[in-house]
PDB file of C-alpha atoms and ligand atoms in Angstrom:
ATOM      1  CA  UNK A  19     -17.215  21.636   0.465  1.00 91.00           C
ATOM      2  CA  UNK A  20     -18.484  18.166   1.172  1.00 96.00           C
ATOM      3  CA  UNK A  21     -16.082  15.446   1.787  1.00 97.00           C
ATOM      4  CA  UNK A  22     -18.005  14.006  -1.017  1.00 96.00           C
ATOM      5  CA  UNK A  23     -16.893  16.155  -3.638  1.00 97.00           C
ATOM      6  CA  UNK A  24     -13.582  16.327  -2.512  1.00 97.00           C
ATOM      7  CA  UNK A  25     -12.747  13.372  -3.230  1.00 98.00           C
ATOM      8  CA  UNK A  26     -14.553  13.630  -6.388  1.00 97.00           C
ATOM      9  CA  UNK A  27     -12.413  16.879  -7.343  1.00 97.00           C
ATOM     10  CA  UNK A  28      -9.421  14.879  -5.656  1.00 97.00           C
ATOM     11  CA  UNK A  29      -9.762  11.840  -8.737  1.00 97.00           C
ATOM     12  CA  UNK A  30     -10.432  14.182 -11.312  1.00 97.00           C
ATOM     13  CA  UNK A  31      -7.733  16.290 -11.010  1.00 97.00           C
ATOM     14  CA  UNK A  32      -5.214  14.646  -9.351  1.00 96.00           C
ATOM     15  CA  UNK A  33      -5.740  10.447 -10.367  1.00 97.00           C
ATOM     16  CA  UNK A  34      -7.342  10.340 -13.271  1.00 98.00           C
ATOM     17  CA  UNK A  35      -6.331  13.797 -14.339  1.00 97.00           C
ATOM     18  CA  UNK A  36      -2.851  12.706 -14.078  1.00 96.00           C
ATOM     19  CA  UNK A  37      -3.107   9.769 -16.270  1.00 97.00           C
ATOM     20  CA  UNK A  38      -4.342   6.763 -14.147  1.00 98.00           C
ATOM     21  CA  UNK A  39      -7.046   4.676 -16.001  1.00 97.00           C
ATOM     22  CA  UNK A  40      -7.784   1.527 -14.523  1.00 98.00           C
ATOM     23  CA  UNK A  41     -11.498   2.183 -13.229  1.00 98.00           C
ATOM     24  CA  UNK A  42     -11.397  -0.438 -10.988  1.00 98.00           C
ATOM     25  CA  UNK A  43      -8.754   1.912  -9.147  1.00 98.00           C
ATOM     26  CA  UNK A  44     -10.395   5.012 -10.168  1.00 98.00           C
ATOM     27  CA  UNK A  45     -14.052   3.544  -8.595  1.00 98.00           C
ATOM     28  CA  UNK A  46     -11.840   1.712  -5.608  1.00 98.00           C
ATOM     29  CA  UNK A  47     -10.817   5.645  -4.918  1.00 98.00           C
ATOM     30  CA  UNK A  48     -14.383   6.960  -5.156  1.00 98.00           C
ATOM     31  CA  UNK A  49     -15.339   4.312  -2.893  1.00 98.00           C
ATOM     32  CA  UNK A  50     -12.931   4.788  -0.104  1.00 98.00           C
ATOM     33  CA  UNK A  51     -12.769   7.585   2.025  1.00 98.00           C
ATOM     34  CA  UNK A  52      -9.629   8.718   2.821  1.00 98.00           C
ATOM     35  CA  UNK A  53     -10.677  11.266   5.913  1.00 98.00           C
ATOM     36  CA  UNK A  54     -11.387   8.716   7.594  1.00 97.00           C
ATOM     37  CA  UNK A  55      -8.164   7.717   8.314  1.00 98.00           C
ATOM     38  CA  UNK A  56      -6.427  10.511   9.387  1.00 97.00           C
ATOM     39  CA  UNK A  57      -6.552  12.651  12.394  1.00 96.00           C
ATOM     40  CA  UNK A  58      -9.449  15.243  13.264  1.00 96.00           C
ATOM     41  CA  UNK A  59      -6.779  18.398  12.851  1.00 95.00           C
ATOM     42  CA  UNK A  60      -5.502  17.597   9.288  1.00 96.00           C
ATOM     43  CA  UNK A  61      -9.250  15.694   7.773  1.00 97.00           C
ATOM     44  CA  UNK A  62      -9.714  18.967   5.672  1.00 96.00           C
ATOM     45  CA  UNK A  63      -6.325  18.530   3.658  1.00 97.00           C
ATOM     46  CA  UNK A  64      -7.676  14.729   3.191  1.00 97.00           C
ATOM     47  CA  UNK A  65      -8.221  14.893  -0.664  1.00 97.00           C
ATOM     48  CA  UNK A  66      -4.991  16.965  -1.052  1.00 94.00           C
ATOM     49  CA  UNK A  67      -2.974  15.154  -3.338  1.00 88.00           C
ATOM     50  CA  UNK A  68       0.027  14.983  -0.995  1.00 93.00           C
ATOM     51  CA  UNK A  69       1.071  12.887   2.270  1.00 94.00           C
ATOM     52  CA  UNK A  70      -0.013  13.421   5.527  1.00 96.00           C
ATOM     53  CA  UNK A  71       1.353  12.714   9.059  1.00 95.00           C
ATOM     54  CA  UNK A  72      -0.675   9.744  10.783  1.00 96.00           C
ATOM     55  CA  UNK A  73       1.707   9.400  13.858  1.00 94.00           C
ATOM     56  CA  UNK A  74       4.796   8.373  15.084  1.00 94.00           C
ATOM     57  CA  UNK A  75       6.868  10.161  12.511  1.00 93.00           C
ATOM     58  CA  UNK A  76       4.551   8.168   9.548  1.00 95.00           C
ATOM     59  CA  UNK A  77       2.825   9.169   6.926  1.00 95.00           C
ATOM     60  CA  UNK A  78      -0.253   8.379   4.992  1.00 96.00           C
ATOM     61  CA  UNK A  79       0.811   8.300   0.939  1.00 94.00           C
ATOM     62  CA  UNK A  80      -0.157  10.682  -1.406  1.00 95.00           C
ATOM     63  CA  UNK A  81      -2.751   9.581  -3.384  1.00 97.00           C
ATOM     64  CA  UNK A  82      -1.394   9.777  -7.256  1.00 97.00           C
ATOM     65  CA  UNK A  83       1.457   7.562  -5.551  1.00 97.00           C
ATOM     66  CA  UNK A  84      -1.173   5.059  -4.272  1.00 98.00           C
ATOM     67  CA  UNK A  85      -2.604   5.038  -7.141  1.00 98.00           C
ATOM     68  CA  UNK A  86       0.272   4.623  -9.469  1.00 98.00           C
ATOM     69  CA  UNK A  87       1.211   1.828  -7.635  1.00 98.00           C
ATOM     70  CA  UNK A  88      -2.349   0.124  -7.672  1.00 98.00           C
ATOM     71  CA  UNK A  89      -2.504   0.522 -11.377  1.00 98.00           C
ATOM     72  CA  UNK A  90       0.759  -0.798 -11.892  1.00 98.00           C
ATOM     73  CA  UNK A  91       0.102  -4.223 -10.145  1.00 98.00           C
ATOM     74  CA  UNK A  92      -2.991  -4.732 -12.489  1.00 98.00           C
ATOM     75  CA  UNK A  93      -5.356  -6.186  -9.592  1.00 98.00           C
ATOM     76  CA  UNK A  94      -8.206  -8.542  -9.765  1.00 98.00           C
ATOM     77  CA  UNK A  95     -10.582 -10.151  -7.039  1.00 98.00           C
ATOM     78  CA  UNK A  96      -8.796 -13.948  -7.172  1.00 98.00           C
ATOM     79  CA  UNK A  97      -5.793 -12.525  -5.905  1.00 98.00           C
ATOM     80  CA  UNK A  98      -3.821 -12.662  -2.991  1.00 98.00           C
ATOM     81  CA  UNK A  99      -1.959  -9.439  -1.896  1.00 98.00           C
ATOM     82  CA  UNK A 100       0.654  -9.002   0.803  1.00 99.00           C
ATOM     83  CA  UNK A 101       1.272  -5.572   1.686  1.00 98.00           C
ATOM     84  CA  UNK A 102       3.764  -4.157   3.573  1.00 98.00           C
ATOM     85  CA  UNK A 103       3.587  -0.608   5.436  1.00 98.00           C
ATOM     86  CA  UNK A 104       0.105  -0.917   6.829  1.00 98.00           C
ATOM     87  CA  UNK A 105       0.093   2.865   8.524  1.00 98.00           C
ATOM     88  CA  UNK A 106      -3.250   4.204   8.512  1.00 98.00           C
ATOM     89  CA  UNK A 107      -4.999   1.224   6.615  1.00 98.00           C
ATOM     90  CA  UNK A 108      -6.176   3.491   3.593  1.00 98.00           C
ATOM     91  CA  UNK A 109      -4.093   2.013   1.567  1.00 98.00           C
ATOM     92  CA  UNK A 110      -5.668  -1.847   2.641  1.00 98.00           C
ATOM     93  CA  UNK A 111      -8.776  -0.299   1.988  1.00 98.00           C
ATOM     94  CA  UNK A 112      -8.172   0.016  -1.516  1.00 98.00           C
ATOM     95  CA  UNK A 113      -6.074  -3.311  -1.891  1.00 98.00           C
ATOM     96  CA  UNK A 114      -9.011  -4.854  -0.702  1.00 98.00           C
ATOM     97  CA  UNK A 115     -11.591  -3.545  -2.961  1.00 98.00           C
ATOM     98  CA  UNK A 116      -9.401  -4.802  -5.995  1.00 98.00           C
ATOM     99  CA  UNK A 117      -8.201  -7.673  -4.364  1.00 98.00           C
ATOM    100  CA  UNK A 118      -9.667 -11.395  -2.856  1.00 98.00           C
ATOM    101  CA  UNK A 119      -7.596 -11.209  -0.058  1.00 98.00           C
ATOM    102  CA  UNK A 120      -5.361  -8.887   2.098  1.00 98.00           C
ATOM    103  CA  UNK A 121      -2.490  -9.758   4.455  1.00 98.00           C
ATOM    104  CA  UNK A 122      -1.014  -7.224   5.722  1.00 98.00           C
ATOM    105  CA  UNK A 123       2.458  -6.258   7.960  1.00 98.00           C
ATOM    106  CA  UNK A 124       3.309  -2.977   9.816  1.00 98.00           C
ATOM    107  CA  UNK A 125       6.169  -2.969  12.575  1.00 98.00           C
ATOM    108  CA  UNK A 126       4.596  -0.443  14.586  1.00 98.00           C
ATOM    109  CA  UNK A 127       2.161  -1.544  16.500  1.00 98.00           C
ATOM    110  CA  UNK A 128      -0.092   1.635  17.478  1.00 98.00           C
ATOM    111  CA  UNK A 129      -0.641   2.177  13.898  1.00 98.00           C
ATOM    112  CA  UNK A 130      -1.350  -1.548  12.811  1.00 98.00           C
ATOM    113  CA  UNK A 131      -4.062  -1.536  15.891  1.00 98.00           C
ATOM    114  CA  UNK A 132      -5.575   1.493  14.866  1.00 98.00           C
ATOM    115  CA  UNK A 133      -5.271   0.412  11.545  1.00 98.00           C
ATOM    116  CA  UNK A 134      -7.254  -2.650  12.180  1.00 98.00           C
ATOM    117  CA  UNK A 135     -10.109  -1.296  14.271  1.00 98.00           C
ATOM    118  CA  UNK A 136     -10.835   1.274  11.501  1.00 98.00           C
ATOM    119  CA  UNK A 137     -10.878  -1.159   8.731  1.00 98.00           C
ATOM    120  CA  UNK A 138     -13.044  -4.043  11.068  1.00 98.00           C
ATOM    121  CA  UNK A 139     -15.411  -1.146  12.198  1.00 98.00           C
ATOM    122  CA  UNK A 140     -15.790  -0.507   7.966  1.00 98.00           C
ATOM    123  CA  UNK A 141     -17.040  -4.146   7.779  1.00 98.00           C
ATOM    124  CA  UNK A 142     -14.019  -5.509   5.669  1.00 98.00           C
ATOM    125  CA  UNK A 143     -13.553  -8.920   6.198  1.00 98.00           C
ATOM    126  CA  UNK A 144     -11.036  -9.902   3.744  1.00 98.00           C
ATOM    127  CA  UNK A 145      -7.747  -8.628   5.595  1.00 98.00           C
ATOM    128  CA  UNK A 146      -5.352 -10.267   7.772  1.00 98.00           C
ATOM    129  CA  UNK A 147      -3.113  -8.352   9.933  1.00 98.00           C
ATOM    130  CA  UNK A 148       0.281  -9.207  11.380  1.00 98.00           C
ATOM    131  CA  UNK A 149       2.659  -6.607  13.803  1.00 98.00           C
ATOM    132  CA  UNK A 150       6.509  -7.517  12.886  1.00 98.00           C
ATOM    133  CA  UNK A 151       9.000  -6.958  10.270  1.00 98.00           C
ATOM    134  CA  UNK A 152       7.345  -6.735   6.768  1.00 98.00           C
ATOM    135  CA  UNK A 153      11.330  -7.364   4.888  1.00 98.00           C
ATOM    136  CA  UNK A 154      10.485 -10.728   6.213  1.00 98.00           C
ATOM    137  CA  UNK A 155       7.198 -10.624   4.454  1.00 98.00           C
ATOM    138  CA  UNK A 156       4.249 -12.757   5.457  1.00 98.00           C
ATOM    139  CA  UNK A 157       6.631 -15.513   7.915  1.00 95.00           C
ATOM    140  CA  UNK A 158       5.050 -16.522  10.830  1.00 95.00           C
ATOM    141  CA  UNK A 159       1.903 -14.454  10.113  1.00 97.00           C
ATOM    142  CA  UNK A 160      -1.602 -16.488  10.794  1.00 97.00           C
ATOM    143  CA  UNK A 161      -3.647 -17.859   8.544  1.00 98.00           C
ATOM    144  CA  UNK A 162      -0.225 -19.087   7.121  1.00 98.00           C
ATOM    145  CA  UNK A 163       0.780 -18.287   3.579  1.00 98.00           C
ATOM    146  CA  UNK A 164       3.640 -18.408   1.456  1.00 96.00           C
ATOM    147  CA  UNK A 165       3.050 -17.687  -1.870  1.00 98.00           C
ATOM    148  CA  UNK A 166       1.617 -14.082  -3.158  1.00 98.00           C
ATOM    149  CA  UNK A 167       0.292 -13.039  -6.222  1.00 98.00           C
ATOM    150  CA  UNK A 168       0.742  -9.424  -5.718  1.00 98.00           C
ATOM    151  CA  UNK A 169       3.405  -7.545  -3.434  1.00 99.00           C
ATOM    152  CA  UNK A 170       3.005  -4.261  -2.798  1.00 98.00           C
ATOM    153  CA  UNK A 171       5.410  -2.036  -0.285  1.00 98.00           C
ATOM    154  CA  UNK A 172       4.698   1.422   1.254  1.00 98.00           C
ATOM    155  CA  UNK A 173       8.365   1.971   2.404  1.00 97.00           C
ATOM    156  CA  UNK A 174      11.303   2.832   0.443  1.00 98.00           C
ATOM    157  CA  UNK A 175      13.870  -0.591   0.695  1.00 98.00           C
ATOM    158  CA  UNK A 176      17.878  -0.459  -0.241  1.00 98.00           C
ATOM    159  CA  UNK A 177      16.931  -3.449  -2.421  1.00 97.00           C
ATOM    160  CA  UNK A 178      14.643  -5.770  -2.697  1.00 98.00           C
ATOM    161  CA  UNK A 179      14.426  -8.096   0.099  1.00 98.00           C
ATOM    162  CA  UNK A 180      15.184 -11.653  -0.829  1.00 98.00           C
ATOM    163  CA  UNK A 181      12.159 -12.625   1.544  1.00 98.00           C
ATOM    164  CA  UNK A 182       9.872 -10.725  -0.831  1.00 98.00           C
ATOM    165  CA  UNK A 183      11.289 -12.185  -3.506  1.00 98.00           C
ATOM    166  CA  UNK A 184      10.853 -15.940  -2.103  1.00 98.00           C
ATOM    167  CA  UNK A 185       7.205 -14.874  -1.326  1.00 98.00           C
ATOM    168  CA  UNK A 186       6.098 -13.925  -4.693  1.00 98.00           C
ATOM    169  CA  UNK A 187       4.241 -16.498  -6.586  1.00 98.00           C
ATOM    170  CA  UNK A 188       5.298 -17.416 -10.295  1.00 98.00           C
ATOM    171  CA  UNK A 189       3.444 -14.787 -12.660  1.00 98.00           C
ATOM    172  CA  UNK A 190       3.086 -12.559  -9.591  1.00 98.00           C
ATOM    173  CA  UNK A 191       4.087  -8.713  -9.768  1.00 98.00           C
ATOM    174  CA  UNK A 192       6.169  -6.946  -6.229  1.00 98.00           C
ATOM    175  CA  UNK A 193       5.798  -3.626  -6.408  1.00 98.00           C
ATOM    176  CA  UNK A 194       8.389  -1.300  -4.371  1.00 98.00           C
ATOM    177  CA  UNK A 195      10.471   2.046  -3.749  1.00 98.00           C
ATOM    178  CA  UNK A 196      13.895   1.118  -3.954  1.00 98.00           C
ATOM    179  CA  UNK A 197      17.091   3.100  -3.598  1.00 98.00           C
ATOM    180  CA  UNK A 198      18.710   5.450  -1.562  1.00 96.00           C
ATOM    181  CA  UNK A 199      17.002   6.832   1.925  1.00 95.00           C
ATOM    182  CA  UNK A 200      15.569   9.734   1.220  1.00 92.00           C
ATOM    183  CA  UNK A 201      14.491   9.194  -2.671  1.00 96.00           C
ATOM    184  CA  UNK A 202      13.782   6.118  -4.681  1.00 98.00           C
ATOM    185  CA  UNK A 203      12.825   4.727  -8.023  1.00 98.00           C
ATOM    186  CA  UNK A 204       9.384   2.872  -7.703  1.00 98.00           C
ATOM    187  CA  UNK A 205      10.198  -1.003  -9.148  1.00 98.00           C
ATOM    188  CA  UNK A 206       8.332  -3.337 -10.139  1.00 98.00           C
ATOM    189  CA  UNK A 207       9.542  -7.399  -9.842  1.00 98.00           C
ATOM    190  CA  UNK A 208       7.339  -9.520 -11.879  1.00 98.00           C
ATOM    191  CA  UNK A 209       8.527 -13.556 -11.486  1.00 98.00           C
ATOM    192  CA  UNK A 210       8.281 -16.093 -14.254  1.00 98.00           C
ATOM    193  CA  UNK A 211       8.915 -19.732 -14.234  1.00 97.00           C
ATOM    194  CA  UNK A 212      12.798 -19.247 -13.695  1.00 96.00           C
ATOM    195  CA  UNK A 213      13.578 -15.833 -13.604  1.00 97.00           C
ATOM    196  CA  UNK A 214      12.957 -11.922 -12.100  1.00 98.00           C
ATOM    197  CA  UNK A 215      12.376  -9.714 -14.221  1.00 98.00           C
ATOM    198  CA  UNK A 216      12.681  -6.038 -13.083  1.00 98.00           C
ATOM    199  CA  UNK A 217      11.243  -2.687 -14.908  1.00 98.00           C
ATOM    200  CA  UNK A 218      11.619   1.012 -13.265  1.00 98.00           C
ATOM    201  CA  UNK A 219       8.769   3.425 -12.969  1.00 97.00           C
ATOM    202  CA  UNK A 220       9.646   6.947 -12.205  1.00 96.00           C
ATOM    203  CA  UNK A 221      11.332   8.697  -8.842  1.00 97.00           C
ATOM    204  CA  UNK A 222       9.569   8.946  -5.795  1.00 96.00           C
ATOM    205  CA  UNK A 223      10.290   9.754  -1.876  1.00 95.00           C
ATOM    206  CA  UNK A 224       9.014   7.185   1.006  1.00 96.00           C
ATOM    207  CA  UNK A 225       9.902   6.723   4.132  1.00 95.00           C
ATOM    208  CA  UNK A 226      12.449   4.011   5.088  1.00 97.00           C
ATOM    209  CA  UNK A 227      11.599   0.509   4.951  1.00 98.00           C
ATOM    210  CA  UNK A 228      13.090  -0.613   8.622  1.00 98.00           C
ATOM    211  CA  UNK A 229      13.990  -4.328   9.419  1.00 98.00           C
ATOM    212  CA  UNK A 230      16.080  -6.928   8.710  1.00 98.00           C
ATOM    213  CA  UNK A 231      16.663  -7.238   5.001  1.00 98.00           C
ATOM    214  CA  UNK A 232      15.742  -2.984   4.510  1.00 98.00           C
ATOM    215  CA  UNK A 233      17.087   0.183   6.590  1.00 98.00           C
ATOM    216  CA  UNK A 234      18.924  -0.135  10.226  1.00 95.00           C
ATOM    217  CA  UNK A 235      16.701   2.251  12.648  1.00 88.00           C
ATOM    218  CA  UNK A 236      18.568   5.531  13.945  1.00 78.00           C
TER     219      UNK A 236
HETATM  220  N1  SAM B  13       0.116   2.876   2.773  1.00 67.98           N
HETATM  221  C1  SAM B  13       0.032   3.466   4.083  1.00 67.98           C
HETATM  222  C2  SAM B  13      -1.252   4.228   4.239  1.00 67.98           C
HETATM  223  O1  SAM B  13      -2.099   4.183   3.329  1.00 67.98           O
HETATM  224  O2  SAM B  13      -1.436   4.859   5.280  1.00 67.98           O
HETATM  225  C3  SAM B  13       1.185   4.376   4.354  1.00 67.98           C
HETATM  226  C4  SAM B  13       2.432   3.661   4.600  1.00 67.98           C
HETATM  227  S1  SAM B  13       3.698   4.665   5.263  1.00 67.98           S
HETATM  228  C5  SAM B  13       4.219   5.601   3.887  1.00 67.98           C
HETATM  229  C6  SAM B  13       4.960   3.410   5.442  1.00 67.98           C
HETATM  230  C7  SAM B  13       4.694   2.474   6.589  1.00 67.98           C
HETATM  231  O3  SAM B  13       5.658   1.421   6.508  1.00 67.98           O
HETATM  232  C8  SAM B  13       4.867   3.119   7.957  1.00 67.98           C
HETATM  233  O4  SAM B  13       3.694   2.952   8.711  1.00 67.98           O
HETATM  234  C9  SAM B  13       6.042   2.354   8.571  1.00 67.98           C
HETATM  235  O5  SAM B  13       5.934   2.173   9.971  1.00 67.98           O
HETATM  236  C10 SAM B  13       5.950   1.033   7.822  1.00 67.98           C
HETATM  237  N2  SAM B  13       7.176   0.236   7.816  1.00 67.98           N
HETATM  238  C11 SAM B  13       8.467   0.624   7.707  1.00 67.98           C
HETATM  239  N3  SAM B  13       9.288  -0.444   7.750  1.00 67.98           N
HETATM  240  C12 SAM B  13       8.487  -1.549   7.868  1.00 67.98           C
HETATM  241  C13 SAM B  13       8.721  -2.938   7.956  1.00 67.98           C
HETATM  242  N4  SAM B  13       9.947  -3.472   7.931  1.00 67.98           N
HETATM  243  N5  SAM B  13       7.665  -3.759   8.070  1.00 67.98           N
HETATM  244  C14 SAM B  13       6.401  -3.274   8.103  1.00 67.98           C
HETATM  245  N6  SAM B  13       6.111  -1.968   8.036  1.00 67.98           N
HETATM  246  C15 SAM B  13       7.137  -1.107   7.912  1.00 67.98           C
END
């Protein structure tokens, strides 16, 4: 079967067939194609709705995950996104269909290279890209910026760094697995004028969030 319909079959079923309704998501998933950014040997499990190896013991998300995740932070095109967990870039794909701008943070640097020349060779032009520790968020990353509208980490934290935090702009929304190493409870942060205020949405496994303010590396 054509990647094509795939991916249709993959939205049906598994996205939209599974309760996500935001069609700006829904078309952002038609749009994107997700075999395109994984490796020649696994392409035809692409639209399975499950993770995938990308390299160096990461994975690419699954795709209801993803999704829930992208419906959840309720994204429009004046909005400024920082994500964290870059991996294979499918993910930035998406964030910046639905979003004005992309800055994005991965601490290994293979994958945020690769990342980058799949995503420049696609034509989009609204992403910046920065190799470091994403529990730090966006500091020292070029063009500067400190304040986000929209947070959104691929990597399952302890808690929820205080950088992030700091780097989410008032009426802003940080979305992120938190909890123990191995499973988490997907969180979402949304800041008002003086306070944080926090609301849990459902279990789910990532891999560790490594750096400073998340996981110590083994
Ligand atoms: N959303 C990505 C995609 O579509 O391919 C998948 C992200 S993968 C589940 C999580 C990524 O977070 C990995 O590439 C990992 O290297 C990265 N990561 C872990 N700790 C990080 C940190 N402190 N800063 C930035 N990236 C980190």
């Amino acid at each position: 079967m054509k990647f094509e319909d795939q991916r249709k079959i993959m939205i049906r079923d598994q996205i939209a067939g599974r309760g996500i309704k935001d069609k700006n998501v829904l078309n952002a998933f038609q749009k994107v194609e997700r075999h395109l950014f994984v490796d020649d040997d696994v392409k035809h499990l692409a639209y399975n709705d499950s993770p995938l190896g990308i390299g160096r013991g990461q994975t690419i998300s699954q795709p209801y995950m993803v999704a829930t995740m992208l419906e959840l932070a309720d994204l429009n095109k004046e909005q400024i996104v920082l994500e964290i967990g870059t991996g294979s870039g499918y993910q930035t794909a998406l964030l910046a269909e639905l979003a004005k701008e992309v800055y994005t943070v991965e601490r290994i640097d293979f994958l945020i290279q690769r990342a980058k020349s799949t995503l420049v060779d696609m034509g989009y032009d609204n992403i910046f890209y920065k190799s470091g520790d994403g529990t730090l968020g966006w500091e020292g990353g070029f063009p500067t910026c400190s304040k986000f509208d929209r947070i959104i980490v691929a990597a399952g934290a302890p808690v929820v760094p205080a950088s992030l935090r700091d780097q989410l702009a008032i009426g802003g929304k940080l979305i992120i697995p938190a909890g123990d190493r191995a499973m988490q409870e997907l969180i979402m942060v949304e800041r008002t004028e003086d306070n944080f205020l926090e609301t849990r949405h459902g279990g789910c496994m990532f891999v560790p969030l490594i750096g400073e303010e998340g996981w110590h590396e083994v």
